[in-house]
Amino acid sequence: MYKPTFTKKLPPNAEVVTRDGKPHVKMRDGGRTVYYPLTECGTKFLKELDTWYAKVKQPNGKRKPVPLSPNKQAAEMMLGQILRDIEMRKAGAVDPHRDHGRTPLADHLAAWGLRLTDDGATPKHVAQTTDRAAKVFTACRFVFPTDIDPEPVQRYLAGRRRERGRDLPAGQSWFKPKELAAALGIKPTALAPTILRHGLAAEGAGKSRRYPRATAEALLAVRNKGASVRTVNTYVASLKAFGNYMVSAKRMAANPFDVLTIGNVELDPRHHRRALSPAELARLVAAAETSTQTVRGLIGPHRATLYIFAASTGFRVSELAILSPMMFRLDATPPTVTPPARGAKNRKLIHQPLPLDVAGRMRGVIAGKGSRQAIWPGDWSNDAAEMLRVDLATAGIPYAVDSPNGPLFADFHAIRHTFIRRLDEAGATLKEAMQLARHSDPKLTMAVYGRASLEELGSVANRLAPIPHVPPHVPTGAETCGRVTTHEETCPPGTGEQGIGRKAGKQGDEGQCGDMRADDECTPGEARTHNLPLRRRQNAGSASCFSATAYGLCRRESPFAHIAGIGLVLLVDTWFR
């Protein structure tokens, strides 16, 4: 072990002395007198580093200086550990991920971002995915891979879901943009889109822009809800993807984030979309067609064509924004459009067929454009939902409608929902709809995009055949069987009688009801046997009424009569079964 030296300029009026036959400079350092040797030129002196070093032989045979510790004993222990690791590595008994465990997570995230870029991910996706993981690592104070623990991650994500307790300044009626952004805990640049998205009130423009307290309270209520389940799920997905990368790159033995679970977004709906009805779609196109306003660089007729094309292909904003005339084959059978794979969500090349009426409309749109010129130029793709809201308002179509599971929104991606609904209305099979929507999972096609509206479900429910009403059959003379009475009505409490009896019919009705004895024939003080159940049957308009109490015999009767009564009851019951 040794301490490397470095040179420093000799201070003026330095005291030079001779030690061991060599010139040294005498000076005070840290409250003590020290001596440093001079260089050959005599204008500088040599000073040792505080840290001990050792030259360790590497696998390639070269020796590399390795920093140890300022403490000599600790440095000796560290050197011994390094030498043991080298010998263990030679024997193949060392953890292959040990060196990666000493690399900061920031370096691993940077390497992961490069891998995502090489795999064809967009810069936006790379930035969002790595930023989510970095935010979790910072909040949980993870510096190295060995620091990762799923439990603090779960607590952090649960904390993101909890409601927050932000409050507005008391007594303040109007807010400047910076004041409101600070109160909400968001960036000032995100304030204007948020106000527009929720349709809240504001006054003034530029430096005189002010927001009323009602607007601030509405935004604060949204912010205090905490993160949605869908947002937390994106964090979980990013962490799991990072863990998978670490395992595939041989940087970790196992993915520590496999224990994290995805939440059910149906329990916390925040931004569910709805499909536009055919009437609403027609009104939207008509409103844009006749509009004289230019929104996000697109004039009204161009926006109308954009809505028609999106509702006929299901293309996402990223795919629509990069379309050019060279991607269309309008004279083919059927007419097709082939957007590049870089614009598709699944990064796959597809040939999307076009309806004949849409193909005819696109001929007029691409006429006169260069082969590589964007069909819909401008920055509309950066905020397509806000562009759509302008035409929705003109057409009188609500941006959000209430539903039993929360509001349903009509943003630009809702046009893709409309496309899949149109496929269903056209009679497309599940396989055809899945391929035209470019889905790999049919459950996504039907459960998310192909969900029937409440009006459609109500129409189906109304087609159910009504249950026929059959009036109850009352046999002739049934009223003579008497009404059902409690035993207390015939045998008052305290008389020792038990059970519930039936009052027998009148004497002239024995032809239908048989020879029945009423409970009131039992004299007080005499215990009666328990009634035996019988069923009432109706056959071809006639009725035979049987009551257990009709054969419930008082103990004053003979045992033979008792047995005969029970046998008759069982015989009749067996006959009607």
PDB file of N, CA and C in Angstrom, residues 58 69 99 240 245 255 294 304 334 345 353 381 408 421 446 460 481 483 486 534:
ATOM      1  N   GLN A  58      -5.043  -7.071 -12.241  1.00  0.00           N
ATOM      2  CA  GLN A  58      -6.335  -7.301 -12.859  1.00  0.00           C
ATOM      3  C   GLN A  58      -6.310  -8.592 -13.683  1.00  0.00           C
ATOM      4  N   SER A  69      -8.693   3.378   1.878  1.00  0.00           N
ATOM      5  CA  SER A  69      -9.245   4.166   2.974  1.00  0.00           C
ATOM      6  C   SER A  69      -8.156   5.053   3.565  1.00  0.00           C
ATOM      7  N   ASP A  99     -20.400  -6.492  -8.716  1.00  0.00           N
ATOM      8  CA  ASP A  99     -19.877  -5.218  -9.207  1.00  0.00           C
ATOM      9  C   ASP A  99     -21.011  -4.283  -9.630  1.00  0.00           C
ATOM     10  N   LYS A 240     -41.302  -2.392 -12.882  1.00  0.00           N
ATOM     11  CA  LYS A 240     -41.167  -3.790 -13.312  1.00  0.00           C
ATOM     12  C   LYS A 240     -40.343  -3.890 -14.587  1.00  0.00           C
ATOM     13  N   TYR A 245     -35.172  -5.360 -17.106  1.00  0.00           N
ATOM     14  CA  TYR A 245     -33.947  -4.995 -17.815  1.00  0.00           C
ATOM     15  C   TYR A 245     -32.717  -5.386 -16.998  1.00  0.00           C
ATOM     16  N   ASN A 255     -35.868  -9.890 -10.211  1.00  0.00           N
ATOM     17  CA  ASN A 255     -36.570  -8.612 -10.270  1.00  0.00           C
ATOM     18  C   ASN A 255     -37.223  -8.346  -8.911  1.00  0.00           C
ATOM     19  N   THR A 294     -59.261  28.927 -37.431  1.00  0.00           N
ATOM     20  CA  THR A 294     -58.081  28.074 -37.545  1.00  0.00           C
ATOM     21  C   THR A 294     -57.626  27.693 -36.143  1.00  0.00           C
ATOM     22  N   ALA A 304     -62.358  18.718 -40.307  1.00  0.00           N
ATOM     23  CA  ALA A 304     -63.464  17.798 -40.607  1.00  0.00           C
ATOM     24  C   ALA A 304     -62.953  16.527 -41.268  1.00  0.00           C
ATOM     25  N   PRO A 334     -58.621  -3.283 -51.845  1.00  0.00           N
ATOM     26  CA  PRO A 334     -59.275  -2.017 -51.488  1.00  0.00           C
ATOM     27  C   PRO A 334     -58.242  -0.904 -51.312  1.00  0.00           C
ATOM     28  N   LYS A 345     -48.251   2.332 -32.089  1.00  0.00           N
ATOM     29  CA  LYS A 345     -48.005   2.036 -30.687  1.00  0.00           C
ATOM     30  C   LYS A 345     -47.259   0.725 -30.518  1.00  0.00           C
ATOM     31  N   PRO A 353     -57.131  -0.797 -44.547  1.00  0.00           N
ATOM     32  CA  PRO A 353     -58.064  -0.523 -45.646  1.00  0.00           C
ATOM     33  C   PRO A 353     -58.905   0.713 -45.347  1.00  0.00           C
ATOM     34  N   SER A 381     -51.122  18.104 -32.984  1.00  0.00           N
ATOM     35  CA  SER A 381     -50.939  16.809 -32.308  1.00  0.00           C
ATOM     36  C   SER A 381     -50.449  16.962 -30.876  1.00  0.00           C
ATOM     37  N   LEU A 408     -67.796  10.408 -18.401  1.00  0.00           N
ATOM     38  CA  LEU A 408     -67.219   9.867 -19.627  1.00  0.00           C
ATOM     39  C   LEU A 408     -66.860  11.043 -20.530  1.00  0.00           C
ATOM     40  N   ARG A 421     -66.776   1.169 -32.271  1.00  0.00           N
ATOM     41  CA  ARG A 421     -68.226   1.034 -32.177  1.00  0.00           C
ATOM     42  C   ARG A 421     -68.844   0.969 -33.568  1.00  0.00           C
ATOM     43  N   MET A 446     -63.077  -5.606 -26.972  1.00  0.00           N
ATOM     44  CA  MET A 446     -64.475  -5.620 -26.581  1.00  0.00           C
ATOM     45  C   MET A 446     -64.715  -5.027 -25.203  1.00  0.00           C
ATOM     46  N   VAL A 460     -81.797  -3.487 -25.580  1.00  0.00           N
ATOM     47  CA  VAL A 460     -81.790  -4.955 -25.513  1.00  0.00           C
ATOM     48  C   VAL A 460     -82.707  -5.429 -24.396  1.00  0.00           C
ATOM     49  N   CYS A 481    -114.074 -23.963   2.241  1.00  0.00           N
ATOM     50  CA  CYS A 481    -113.070 -24.687   3.032  1.00  0.00           C
ATOM     51  C   CYS A 481    -112.674 -23.915   4.271  1.00  0.00           C
ATOM     52  N   ARG A 483    -111.508 -20.204   6.376  1.00  0.00           N
ATOM     53  CA  ARG A 483    -110.315 -19.370   6.390  1.00  0.00           C
ATOM     54  C   ARG A 483    -109.289 -19.970   7.319  1.00  0.00           C
ATOM     55  N   THR A 486    -105.554 -19.024  13.426  1.00  0.00           N
ATOM     56  CA  THR A 486    -104.543 -19.482  14.370  1.00  0.00           C
ATOM     57  C   THR A 486    -105.187 -20.381  15.409  1.00  0.00           C
ATOM     58  N   LEU A 534     -99.970 -31.478   4.866  1.00  0.00           N
ATOM     59  CA  LEU A 534    -100.518 -32.009   3.630  1.00  0.00           C
ATOM     60  C   LEU A 534    -100.469 -30.914   2.583  1.00  0.00           C
TER      61      LEU A 534
END
